[in-house]
PDB file of C-alpha atoms in Angstrom:
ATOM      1  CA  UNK A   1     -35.815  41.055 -11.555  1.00  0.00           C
ATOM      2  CA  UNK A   2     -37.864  38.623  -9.316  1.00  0.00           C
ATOM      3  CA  UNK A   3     -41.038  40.058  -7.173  1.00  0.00           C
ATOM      4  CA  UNK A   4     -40.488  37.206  -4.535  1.00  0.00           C
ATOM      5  CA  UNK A   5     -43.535  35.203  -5.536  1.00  0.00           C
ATOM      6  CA  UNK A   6     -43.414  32.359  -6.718  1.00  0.00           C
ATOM      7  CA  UNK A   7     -44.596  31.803 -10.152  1.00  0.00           C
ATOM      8  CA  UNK A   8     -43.573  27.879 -10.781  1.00  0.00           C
ATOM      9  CA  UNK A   9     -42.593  24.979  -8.500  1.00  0.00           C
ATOM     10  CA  UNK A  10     -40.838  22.210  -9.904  1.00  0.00           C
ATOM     11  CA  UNK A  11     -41.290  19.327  -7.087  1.00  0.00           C
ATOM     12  CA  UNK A  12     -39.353  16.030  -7.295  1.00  0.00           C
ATOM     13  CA  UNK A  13     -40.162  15.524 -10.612  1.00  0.00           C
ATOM     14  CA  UNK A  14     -39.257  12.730 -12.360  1.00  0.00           C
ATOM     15  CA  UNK A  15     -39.116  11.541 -16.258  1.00  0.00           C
ATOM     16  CA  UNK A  16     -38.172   8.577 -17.905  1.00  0.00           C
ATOM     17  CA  UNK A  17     -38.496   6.932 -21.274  1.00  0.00           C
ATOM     18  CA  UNK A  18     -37.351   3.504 -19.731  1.00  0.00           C
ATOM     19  CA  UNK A  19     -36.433   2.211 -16.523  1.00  0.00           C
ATOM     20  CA  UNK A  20     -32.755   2.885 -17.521  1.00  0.00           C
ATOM     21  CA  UNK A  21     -33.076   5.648 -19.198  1.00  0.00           C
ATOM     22  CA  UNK A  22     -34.071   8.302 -16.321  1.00  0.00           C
ATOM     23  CA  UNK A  23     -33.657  11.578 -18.084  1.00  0.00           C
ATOM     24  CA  UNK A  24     -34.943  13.894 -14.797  1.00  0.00           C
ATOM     25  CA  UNK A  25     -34.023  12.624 -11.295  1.00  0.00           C
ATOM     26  CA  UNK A  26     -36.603  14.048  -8.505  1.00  0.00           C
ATOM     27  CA  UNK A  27     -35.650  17.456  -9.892  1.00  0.00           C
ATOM     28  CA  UNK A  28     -37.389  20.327  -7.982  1.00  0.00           C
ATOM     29  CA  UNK A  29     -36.720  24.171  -8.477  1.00  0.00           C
ATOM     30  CA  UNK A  30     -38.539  27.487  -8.537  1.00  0.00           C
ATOM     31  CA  UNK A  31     -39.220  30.124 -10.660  1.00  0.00           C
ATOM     32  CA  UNK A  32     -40.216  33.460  -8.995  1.00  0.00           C
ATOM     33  CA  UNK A  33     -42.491  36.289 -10.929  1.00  0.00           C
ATOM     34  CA  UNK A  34     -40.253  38.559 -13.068  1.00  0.00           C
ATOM     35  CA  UNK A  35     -37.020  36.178 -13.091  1.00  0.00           C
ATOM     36  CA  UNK A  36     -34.710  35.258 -15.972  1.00  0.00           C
ATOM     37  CA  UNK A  37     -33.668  31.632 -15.297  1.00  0.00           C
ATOM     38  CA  UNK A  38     -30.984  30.304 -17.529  1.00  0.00           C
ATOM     39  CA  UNK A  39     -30.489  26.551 -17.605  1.00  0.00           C
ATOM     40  CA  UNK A  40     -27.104  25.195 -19.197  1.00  0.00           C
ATOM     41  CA  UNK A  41     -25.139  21.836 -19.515  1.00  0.00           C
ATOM     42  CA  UNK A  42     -23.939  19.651 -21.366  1.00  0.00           C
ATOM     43  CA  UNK A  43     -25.956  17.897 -24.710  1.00  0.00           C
ATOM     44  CA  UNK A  44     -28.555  15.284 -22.728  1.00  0.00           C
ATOM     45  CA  UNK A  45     -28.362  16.393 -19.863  1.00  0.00           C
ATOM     46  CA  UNK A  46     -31.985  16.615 -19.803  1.00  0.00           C
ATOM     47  CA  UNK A  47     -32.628  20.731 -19.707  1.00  0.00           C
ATOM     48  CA  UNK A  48     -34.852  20.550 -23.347  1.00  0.00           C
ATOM     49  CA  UNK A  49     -37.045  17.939 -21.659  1.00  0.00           C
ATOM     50  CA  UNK A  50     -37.560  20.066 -18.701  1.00  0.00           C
ATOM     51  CA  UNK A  51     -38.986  22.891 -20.186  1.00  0.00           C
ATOM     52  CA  UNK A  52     -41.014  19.895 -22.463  1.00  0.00           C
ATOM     53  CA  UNK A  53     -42.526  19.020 -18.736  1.00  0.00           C
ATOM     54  CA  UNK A  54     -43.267  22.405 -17.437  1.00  0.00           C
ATOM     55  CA  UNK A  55     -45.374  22.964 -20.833  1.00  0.00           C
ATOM     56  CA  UNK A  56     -47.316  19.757 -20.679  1.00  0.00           C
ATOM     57  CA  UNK A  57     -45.534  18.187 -24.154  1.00  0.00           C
ATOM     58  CA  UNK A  58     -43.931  15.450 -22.212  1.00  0.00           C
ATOM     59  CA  UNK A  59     -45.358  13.168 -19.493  1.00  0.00           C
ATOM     60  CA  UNK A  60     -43.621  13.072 -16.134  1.00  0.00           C
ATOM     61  CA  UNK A  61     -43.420  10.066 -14.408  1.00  0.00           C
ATOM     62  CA  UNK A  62     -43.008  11.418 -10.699  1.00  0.00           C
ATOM     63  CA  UNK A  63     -43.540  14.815  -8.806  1.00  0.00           C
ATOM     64  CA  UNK A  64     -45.600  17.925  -9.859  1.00  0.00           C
ATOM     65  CA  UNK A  65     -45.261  20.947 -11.766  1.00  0.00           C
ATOM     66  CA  UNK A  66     -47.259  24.432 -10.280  1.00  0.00           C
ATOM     67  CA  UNK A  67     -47.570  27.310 -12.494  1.00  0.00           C
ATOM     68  CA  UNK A  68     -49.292  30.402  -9.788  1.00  0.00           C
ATOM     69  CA  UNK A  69     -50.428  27.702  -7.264  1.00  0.00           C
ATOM     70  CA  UNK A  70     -52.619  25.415  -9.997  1.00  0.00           C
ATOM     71  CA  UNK A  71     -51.437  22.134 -10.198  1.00  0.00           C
ATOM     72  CA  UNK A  72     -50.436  21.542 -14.598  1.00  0.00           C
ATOM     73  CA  UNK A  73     -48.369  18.315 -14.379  1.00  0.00           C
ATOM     74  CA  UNK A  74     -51.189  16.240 -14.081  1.00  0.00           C
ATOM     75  CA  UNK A  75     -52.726  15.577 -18.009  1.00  0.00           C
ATOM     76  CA  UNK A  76     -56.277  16.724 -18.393  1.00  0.00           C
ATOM     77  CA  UNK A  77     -58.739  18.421 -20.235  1.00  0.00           C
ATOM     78  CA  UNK A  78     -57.445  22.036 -19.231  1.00  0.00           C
ATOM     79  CA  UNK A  79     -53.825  21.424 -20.924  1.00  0.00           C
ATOM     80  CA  UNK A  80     -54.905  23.553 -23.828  1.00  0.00           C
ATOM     81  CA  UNK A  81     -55.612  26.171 -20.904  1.00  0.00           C
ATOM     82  CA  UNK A  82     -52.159  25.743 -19.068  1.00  0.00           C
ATOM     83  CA  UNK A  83     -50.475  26.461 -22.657  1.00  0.00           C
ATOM     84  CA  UNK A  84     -52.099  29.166 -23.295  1.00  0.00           C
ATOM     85  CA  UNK A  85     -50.356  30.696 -19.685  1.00  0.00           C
ATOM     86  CA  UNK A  86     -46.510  29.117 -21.067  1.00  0.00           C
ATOM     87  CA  UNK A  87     -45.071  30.760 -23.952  1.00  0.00           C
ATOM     88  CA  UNK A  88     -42.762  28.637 -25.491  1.00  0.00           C
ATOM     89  CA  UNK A  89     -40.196  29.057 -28.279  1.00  0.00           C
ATOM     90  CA  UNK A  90     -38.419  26.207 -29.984  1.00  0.00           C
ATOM     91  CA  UNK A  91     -35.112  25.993 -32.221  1.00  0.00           C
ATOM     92  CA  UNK A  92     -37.440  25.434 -35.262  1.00  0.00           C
ATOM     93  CA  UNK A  93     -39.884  28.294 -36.208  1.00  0.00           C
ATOM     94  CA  UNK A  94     -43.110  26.639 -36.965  1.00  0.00           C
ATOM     95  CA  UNK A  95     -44.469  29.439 -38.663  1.00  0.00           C
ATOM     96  CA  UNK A  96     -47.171  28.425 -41.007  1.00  0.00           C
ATOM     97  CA  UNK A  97     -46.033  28.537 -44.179  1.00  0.00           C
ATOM     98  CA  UNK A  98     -49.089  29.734 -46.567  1.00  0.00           C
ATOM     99  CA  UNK A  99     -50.037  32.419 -43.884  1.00  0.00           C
ATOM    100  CA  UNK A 100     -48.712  35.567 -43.768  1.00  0.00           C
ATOM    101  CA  UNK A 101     -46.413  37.280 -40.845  1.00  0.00           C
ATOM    102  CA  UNK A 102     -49.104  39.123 -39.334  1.00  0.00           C
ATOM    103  CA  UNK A 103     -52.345  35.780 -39.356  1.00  0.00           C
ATOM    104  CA  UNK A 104     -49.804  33.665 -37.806  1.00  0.00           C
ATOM    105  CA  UNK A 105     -49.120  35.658 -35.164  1.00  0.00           C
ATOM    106  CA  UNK A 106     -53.026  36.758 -34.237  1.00  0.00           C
ATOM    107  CA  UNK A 107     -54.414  33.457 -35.119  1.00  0.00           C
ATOM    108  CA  UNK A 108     -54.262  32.371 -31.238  1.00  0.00           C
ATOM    109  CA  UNK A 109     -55.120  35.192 -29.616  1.00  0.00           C
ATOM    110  CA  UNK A 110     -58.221  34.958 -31.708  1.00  0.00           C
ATOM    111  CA  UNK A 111     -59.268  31.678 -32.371  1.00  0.00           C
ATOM    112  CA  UNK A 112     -58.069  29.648 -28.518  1.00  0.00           C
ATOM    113  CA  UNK A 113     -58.458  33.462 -26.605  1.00  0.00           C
ATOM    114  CA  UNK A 114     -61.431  34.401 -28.588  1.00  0.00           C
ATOM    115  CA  UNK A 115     -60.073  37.586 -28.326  1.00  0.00           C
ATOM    116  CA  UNK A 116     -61.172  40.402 -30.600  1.00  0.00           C
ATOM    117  CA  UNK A 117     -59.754  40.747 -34.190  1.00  0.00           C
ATOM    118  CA  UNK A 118     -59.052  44.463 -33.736  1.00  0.00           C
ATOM    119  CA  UNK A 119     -57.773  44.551 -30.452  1.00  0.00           C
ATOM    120  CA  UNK A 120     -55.492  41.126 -31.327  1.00  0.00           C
ATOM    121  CA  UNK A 121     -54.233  43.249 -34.497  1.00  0.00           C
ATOM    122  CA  UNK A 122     -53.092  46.368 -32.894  1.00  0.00           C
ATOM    123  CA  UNK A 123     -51.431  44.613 -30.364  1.00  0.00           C
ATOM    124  CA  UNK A 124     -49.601  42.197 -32.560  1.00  0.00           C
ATOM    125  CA  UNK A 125     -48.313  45.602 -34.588  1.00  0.00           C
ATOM    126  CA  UNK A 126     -47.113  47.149 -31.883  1.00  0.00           C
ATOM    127  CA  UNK A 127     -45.338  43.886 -31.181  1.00  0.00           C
ATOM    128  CA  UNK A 128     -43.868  43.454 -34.559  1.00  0.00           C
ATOM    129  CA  UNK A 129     -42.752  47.263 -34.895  1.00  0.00           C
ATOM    130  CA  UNK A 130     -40.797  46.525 -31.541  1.00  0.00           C
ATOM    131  CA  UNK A 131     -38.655  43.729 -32.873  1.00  0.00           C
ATOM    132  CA  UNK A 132     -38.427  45.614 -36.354  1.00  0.00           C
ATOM    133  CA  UNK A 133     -40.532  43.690 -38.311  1.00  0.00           C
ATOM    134  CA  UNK A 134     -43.529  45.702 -38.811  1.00  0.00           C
ATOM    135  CA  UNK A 135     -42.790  46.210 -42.255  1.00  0.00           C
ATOM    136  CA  UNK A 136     -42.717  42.361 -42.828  1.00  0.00           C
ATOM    137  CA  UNK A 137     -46.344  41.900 -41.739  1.00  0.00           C
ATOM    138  CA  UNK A 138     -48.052  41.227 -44.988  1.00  0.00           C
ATOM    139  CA  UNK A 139     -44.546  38.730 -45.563  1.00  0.00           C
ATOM    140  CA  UNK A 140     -44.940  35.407 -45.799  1.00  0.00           C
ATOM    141  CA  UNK A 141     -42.399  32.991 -43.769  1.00  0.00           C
ATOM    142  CA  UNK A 142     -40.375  32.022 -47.171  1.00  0.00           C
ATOM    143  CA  UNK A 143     -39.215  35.274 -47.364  1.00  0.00           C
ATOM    144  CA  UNK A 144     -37.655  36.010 -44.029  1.00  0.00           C
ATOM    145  CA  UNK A 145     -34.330  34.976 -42.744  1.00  0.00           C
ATOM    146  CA  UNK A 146     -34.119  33.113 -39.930  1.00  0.00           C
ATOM    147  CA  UNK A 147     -33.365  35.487 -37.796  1.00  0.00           C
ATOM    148  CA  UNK A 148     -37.085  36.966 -38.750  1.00  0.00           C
ATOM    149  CA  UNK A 149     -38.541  33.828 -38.526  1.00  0.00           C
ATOM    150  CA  UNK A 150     -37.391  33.448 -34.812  1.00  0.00           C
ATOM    151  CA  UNK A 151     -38.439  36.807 -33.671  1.00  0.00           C
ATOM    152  CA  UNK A 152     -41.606  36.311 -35.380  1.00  0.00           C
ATOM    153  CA  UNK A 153     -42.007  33.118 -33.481  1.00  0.00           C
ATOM    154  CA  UNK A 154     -40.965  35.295 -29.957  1.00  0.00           C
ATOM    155  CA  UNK A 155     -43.360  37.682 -31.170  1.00  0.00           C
ATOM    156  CA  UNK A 156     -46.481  34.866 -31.411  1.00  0.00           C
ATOM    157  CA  UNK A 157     -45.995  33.736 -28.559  1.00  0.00           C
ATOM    158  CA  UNK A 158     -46.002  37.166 -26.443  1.00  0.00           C
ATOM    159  CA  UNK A 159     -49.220  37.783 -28.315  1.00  0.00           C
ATOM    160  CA  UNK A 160     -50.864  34.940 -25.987  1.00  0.00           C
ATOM    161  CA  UNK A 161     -49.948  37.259 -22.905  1.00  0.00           C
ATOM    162  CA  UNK A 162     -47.976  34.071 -21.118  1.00  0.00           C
ATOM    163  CA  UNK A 163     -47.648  34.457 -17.232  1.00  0.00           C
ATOM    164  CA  UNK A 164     -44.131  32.475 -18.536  1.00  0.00           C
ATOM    165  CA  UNK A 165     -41.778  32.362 -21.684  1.00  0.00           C
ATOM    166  CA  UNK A 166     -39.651  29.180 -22.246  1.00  0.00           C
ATOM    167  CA  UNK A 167     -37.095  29.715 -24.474  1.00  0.00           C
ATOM    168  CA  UNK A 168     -35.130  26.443 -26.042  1.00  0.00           C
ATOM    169  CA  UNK A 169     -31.987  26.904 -27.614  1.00  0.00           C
ATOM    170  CA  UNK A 170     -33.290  29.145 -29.726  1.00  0.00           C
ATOM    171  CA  UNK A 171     -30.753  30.462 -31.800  1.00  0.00           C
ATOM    172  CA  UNK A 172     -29.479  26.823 -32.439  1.00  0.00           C
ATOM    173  CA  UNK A 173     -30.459  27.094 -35.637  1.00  0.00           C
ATOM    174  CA  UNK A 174     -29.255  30.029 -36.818  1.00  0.00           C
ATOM    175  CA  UNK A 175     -26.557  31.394 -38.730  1.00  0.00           C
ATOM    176  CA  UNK A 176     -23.823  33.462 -36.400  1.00  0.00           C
ATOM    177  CA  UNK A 177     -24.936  36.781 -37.601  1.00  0.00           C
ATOM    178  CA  UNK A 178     -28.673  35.965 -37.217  1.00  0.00           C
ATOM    179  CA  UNK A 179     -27.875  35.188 -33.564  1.00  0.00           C
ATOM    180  CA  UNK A 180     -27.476  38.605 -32.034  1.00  0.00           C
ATOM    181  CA  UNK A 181     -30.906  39.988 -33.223  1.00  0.00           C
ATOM    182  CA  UNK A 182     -32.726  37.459 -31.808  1.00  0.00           C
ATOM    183  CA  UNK A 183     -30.723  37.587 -28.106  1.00  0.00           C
ATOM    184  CA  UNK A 184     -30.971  40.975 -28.016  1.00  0.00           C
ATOM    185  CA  UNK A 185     -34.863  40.816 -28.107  1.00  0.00           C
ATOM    186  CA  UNK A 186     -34.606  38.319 -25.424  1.00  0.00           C
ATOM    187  CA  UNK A 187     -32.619  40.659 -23.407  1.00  0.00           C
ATOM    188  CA  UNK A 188     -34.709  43.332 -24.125  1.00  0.00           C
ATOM    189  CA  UNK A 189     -37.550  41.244 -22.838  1.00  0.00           C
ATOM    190  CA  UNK A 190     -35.936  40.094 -19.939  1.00  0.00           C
ATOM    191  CA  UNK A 191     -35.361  43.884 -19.037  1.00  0.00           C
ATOM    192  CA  UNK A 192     -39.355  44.250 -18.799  1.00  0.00           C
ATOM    193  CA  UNK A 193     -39.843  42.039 -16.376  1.00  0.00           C
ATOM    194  CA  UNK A 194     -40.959  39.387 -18.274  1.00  0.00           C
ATOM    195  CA  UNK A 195     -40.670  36.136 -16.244  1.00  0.00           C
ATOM    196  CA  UNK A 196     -38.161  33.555 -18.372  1.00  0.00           C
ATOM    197  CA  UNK A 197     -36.432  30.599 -18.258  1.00  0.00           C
ATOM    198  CA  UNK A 198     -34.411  29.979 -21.194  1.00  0.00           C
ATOM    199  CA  UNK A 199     -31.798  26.962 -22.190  1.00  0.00           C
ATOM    200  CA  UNK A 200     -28.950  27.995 -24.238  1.00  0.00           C
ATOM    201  CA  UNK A 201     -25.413  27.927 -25.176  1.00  0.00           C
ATOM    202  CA  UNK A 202     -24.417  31.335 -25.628  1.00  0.00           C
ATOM    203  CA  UNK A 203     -22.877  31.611 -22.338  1.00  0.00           C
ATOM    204  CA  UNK A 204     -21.855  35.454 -22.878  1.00  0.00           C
ATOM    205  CA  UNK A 205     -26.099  36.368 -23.356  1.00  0.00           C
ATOM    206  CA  UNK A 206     -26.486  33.389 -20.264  1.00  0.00           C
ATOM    207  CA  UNK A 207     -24.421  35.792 -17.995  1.00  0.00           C
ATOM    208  CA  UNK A 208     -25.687  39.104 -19.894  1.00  0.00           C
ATOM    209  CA  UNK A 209     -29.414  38.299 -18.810  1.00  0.00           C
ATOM    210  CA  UNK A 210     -29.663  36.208 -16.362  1.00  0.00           C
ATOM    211  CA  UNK A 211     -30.975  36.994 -12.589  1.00  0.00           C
ATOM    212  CA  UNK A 212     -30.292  32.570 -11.977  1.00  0.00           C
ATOM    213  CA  UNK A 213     -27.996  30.067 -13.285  1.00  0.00           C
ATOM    214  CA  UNK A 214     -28.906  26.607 -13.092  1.00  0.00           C
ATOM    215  CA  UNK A 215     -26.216  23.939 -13.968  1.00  0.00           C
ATOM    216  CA  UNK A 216     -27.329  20.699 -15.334  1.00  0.00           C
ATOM    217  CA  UNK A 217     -25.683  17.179 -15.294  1.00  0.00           C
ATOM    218  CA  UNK A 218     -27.396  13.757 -16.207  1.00  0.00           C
ATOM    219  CA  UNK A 219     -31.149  14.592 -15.109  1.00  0.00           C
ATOM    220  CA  UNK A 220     -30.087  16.474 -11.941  1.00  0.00           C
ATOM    221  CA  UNK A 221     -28.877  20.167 -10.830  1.00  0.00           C
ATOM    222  CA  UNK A 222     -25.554  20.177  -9.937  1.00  0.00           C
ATOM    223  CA  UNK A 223     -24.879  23.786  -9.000  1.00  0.00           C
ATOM    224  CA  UNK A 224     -26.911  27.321  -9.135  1.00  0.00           C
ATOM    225  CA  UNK A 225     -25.755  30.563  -8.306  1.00  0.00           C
ATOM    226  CA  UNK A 226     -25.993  34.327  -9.556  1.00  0.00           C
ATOM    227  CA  UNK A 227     -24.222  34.471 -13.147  1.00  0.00           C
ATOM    228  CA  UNK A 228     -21.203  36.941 -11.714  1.00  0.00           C
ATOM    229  CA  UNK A 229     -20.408  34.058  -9.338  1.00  0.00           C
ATOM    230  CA  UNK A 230     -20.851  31.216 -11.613  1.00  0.00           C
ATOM    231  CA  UNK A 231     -19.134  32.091 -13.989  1.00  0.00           C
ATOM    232  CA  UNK A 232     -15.754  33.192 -12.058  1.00  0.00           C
ATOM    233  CA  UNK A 233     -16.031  30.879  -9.221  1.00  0.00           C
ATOM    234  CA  UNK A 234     -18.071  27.572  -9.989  1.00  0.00           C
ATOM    235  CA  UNK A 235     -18.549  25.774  -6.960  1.00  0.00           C
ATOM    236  CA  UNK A 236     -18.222  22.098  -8.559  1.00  0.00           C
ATOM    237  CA  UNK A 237     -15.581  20.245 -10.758  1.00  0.00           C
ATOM    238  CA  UNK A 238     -18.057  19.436 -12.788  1.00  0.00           C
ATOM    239  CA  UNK A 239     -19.001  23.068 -13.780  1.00  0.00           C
ATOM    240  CA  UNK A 240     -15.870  23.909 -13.881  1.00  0.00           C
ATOM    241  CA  UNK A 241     -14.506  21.289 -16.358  1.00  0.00           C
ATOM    242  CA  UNK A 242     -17.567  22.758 -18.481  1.00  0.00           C
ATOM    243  CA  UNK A 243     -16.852  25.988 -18.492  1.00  0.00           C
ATOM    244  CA  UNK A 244     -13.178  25.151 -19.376  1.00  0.00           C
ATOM    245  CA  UNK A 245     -14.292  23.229 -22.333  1.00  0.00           C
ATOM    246  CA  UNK A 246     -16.421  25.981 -23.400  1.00  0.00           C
ATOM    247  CA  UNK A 247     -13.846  28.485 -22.826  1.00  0.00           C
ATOM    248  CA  UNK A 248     -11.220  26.210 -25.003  1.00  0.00           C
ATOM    249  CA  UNK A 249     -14.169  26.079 -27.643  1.00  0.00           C
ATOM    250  CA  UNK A 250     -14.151  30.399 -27.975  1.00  0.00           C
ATOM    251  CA  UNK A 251     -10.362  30.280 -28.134  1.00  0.00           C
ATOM    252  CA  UNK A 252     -10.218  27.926 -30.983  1.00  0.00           C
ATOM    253  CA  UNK A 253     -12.765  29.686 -32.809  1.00  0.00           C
ATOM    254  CA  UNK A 254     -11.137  33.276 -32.282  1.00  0.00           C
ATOM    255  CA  UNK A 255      -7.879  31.424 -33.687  1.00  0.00           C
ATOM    256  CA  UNK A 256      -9.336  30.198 -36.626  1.00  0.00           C
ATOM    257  CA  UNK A 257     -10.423  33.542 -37.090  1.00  0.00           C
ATOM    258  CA  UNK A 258      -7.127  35.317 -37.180  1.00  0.00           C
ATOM    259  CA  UNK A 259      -5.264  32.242 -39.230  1.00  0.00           C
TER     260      UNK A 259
END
């Protein structure tokens, strides 16, 4: 749950691949220390991009971005800096392939932190043995489901010690029984106070682990509230025609179950 400070400021920012293509429009929100902030909408809507912006992989064409007062939204020499303060986990793994479970996960710590070996081992064991996979550590990526891969992925990034995790749809990808293990990491992160914000479709993990929901619709935030009241009584028409549609979507899926 949030301390009250402020850990990023999104101000009137602003992205566009075209002048009529305006993906963010003079977007500004804040993330406080220790909050889960969950970001849904509909496909395009522009959330992926966002959390592209706040981690420096895509240029923003107005505003600024503030991770603990410093000024990141600006490109410079230091970007390699700011990422190494934003976690950030994608759909796709990127696990390197001929490396085994355990060197990719300590090869930042040790070679951008120039951190000790030792130090970056033990921790990234304790890390692994906490998501289950300490046994997969001499693994390499080919021979891990997806569901490894991901939490492998969660795990490498942790191992950075990020003031911030951004998670993007990450269980996109994924088979439905590979889903779960990976969400309930998140949530078990998310109960340690880690500070998040995370774009997703599972709505019932949105409202599991949320502390924030922000609402998205054609570059802009369109509602936000506390998940209980979101999700029961959406302020807008347009949150609530997405939540119908999403609702509709379970319903179909339960009945195709039971045919």
């Amino acid at each position: 749950m949030s301390t009250h400070k402020t850990l990023l400021e999104i101000k009137q920012v602003r992205k566009s691949y075209d002048e009529e293509h305006l993906v963010l429009k003079d977007l500004s929100l804040d993330v406080q220390e220790g909050e889960v902030l969950v970001i849904i909408g509909p496909s395009g809507c522009g959330k992926s991009t966002l959390l592209r912006c706040i981690n420096g992989l895509e240029a923003i064409q107005a505003g600024e971005i503030l991770l603990d007062g410093e000024l990141i939204s600006q490109e410079s020499q230091k970007m390699h800096l700011v990422r190494q303060k934003i976690g950030m986990v994608f759909q796709s793994y990127d696990l390197f392939p001929h490396m085994t479970i355990l060197d990719n996960v300590i090869l930042g710590p040790i070679k951008a932190q120039k951190r000790e070996k030792a130090e970056v081992i033990k921790e990234a064991e304790a890390a692994l043995k906490r998501v289950g996979l300490l046994d997969k550590k001499d693994a390499y990526p080919r021979q891990l489901s997806g569901g490894q891969k991901q939490r492998v992925a969660i795990v490498r990034s942790l191992c950075m010690r990020p003031q911030l995790m951004l998670f993007d749809e990450v269980t996109a990808a994924l088979d439905p029984e590979m889903v779960r293990e990976v969400l309930d990491v998140m949530l078990e992160l998310a109960q340690s106070g880690s500070t998040m914000v995370i774009v997703t479709h599972e709505m019932q993990f949105a409202r599991a682990v949320a502390d924030r929901i922000i609402f998205m619709d054609k570059g802009e935030i369109v509602e936000e509230n506390q998940p209980a009241e979101f999700f029961t009584q959406p302020t807008t028409e347009r949150a609530k025609q997405f939540l119908n549609m999403f609702e509709f979507d379970v319903k179909q899926a339960e009945e195709k179950l039971t045919v």
